[in-house]
Short mmCIF file of C-alpha atoms in Angstrom, two decimals:
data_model
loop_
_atom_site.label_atom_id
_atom_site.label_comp_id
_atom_site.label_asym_id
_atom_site.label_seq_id
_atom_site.Cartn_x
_atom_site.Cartn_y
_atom_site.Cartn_z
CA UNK N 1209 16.28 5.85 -21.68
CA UNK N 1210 15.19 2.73 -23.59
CA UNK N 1211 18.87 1.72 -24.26
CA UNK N 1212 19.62 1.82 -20.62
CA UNK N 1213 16.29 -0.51 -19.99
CA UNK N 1214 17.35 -2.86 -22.79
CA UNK N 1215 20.67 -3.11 -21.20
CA UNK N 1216 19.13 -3.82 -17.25
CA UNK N 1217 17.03 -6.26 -18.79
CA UNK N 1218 19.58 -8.09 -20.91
CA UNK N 1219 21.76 -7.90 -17.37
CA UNK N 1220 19.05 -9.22 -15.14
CA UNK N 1221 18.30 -12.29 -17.77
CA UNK N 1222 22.62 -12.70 -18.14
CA UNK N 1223 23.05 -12.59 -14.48
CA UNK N 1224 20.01 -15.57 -14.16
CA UNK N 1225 21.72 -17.45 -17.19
CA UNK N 1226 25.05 -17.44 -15.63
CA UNK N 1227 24.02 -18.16 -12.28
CA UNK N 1228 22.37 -21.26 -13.44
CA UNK N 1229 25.32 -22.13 -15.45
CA UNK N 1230 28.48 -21.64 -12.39
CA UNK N 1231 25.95 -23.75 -10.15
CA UNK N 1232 25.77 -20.63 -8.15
CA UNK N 1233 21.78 -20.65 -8.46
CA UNK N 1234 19.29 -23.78 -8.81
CA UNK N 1235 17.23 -23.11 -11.76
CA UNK N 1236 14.33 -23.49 -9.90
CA UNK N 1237 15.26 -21.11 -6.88
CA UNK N 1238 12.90 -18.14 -6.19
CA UNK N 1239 15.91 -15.65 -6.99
CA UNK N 1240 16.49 -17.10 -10.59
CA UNK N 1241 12.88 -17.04 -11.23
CA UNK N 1242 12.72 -13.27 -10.67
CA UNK N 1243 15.63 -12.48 -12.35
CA UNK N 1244 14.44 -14.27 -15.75
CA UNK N 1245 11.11 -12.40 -15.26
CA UNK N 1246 12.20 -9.28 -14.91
CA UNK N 1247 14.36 -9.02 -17.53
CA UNK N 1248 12.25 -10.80 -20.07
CA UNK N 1249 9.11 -8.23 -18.91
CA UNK N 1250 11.37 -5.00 -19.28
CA UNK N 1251 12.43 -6.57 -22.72
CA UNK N 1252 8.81 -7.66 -23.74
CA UNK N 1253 7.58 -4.10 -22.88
CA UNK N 1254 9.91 -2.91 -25.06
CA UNK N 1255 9.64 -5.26 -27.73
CA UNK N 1256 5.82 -4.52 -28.03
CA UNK N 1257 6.37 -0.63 -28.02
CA UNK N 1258 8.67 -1.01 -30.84
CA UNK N 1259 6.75 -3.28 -32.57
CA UNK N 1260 9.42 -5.66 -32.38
CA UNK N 1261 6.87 -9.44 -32.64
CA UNK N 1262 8.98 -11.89 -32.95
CA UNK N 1263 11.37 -10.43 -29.90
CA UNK N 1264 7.84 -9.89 -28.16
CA UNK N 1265 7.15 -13.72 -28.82
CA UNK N 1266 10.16 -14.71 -27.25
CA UNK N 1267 10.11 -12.21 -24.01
CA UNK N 1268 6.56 -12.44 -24.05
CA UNK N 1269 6.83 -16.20 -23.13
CA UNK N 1270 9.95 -16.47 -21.25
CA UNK N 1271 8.55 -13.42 -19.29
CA UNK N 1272 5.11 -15.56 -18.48
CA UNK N 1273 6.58 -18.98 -18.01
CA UNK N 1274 8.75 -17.07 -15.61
CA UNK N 1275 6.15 -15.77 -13.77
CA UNK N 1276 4.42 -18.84 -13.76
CA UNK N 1277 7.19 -19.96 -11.64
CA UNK N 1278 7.47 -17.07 -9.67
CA UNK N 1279 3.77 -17.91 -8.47
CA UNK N 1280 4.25 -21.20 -8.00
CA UNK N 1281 6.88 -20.65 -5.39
CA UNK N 1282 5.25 -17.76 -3.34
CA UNK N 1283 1.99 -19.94 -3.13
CA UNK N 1284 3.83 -23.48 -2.88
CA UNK N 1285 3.64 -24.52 1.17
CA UNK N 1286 7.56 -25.43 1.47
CA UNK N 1287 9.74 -22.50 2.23
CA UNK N 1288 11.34 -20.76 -0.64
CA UNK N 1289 14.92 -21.78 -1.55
CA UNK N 1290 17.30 -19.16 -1.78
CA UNK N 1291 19.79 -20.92 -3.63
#
């Protein structure tokens, strides 16, 4: 079971990363946002169950700074971009 959730999470942060990259997603845009925190949660939850720190560092971060944006859009008082 923890292979599969290593691989959704890897997927979800690929599918932001590549989005971004083919200018199919702003890197700003609600739906990026979610995708890179996601996958960096499922991976930091992992990380710290393994004992894995330095991987925890990383996801750890890119999971907050993630949801940092995440919050930022859902209270911001523009409508959220879907692109």
């Amino acid at each position: 079971m923890s292979q599969l959730l290593q691989i959704l999470g890897a997927l979800l942060l690929l599918a932001a990363f590549a989005s971004t990259q083919f200018r199919l997603l702003d890197p700003r845009a609600f739906a990026n946002l979610l995708l890179n925190f996601a996958g960096s949660a499922i991976l930091a939850v992992l990380a710290a169950v393994d004992r894995q720190w330095g991987f925890l560092l990383l996801e750890g971060v890119w999971a907050l700074v993630s949801l940092w944006g995440v919050l930022t859009k859902l209270t911001a008082r523009e409508p959220v971009a879907t692109q």
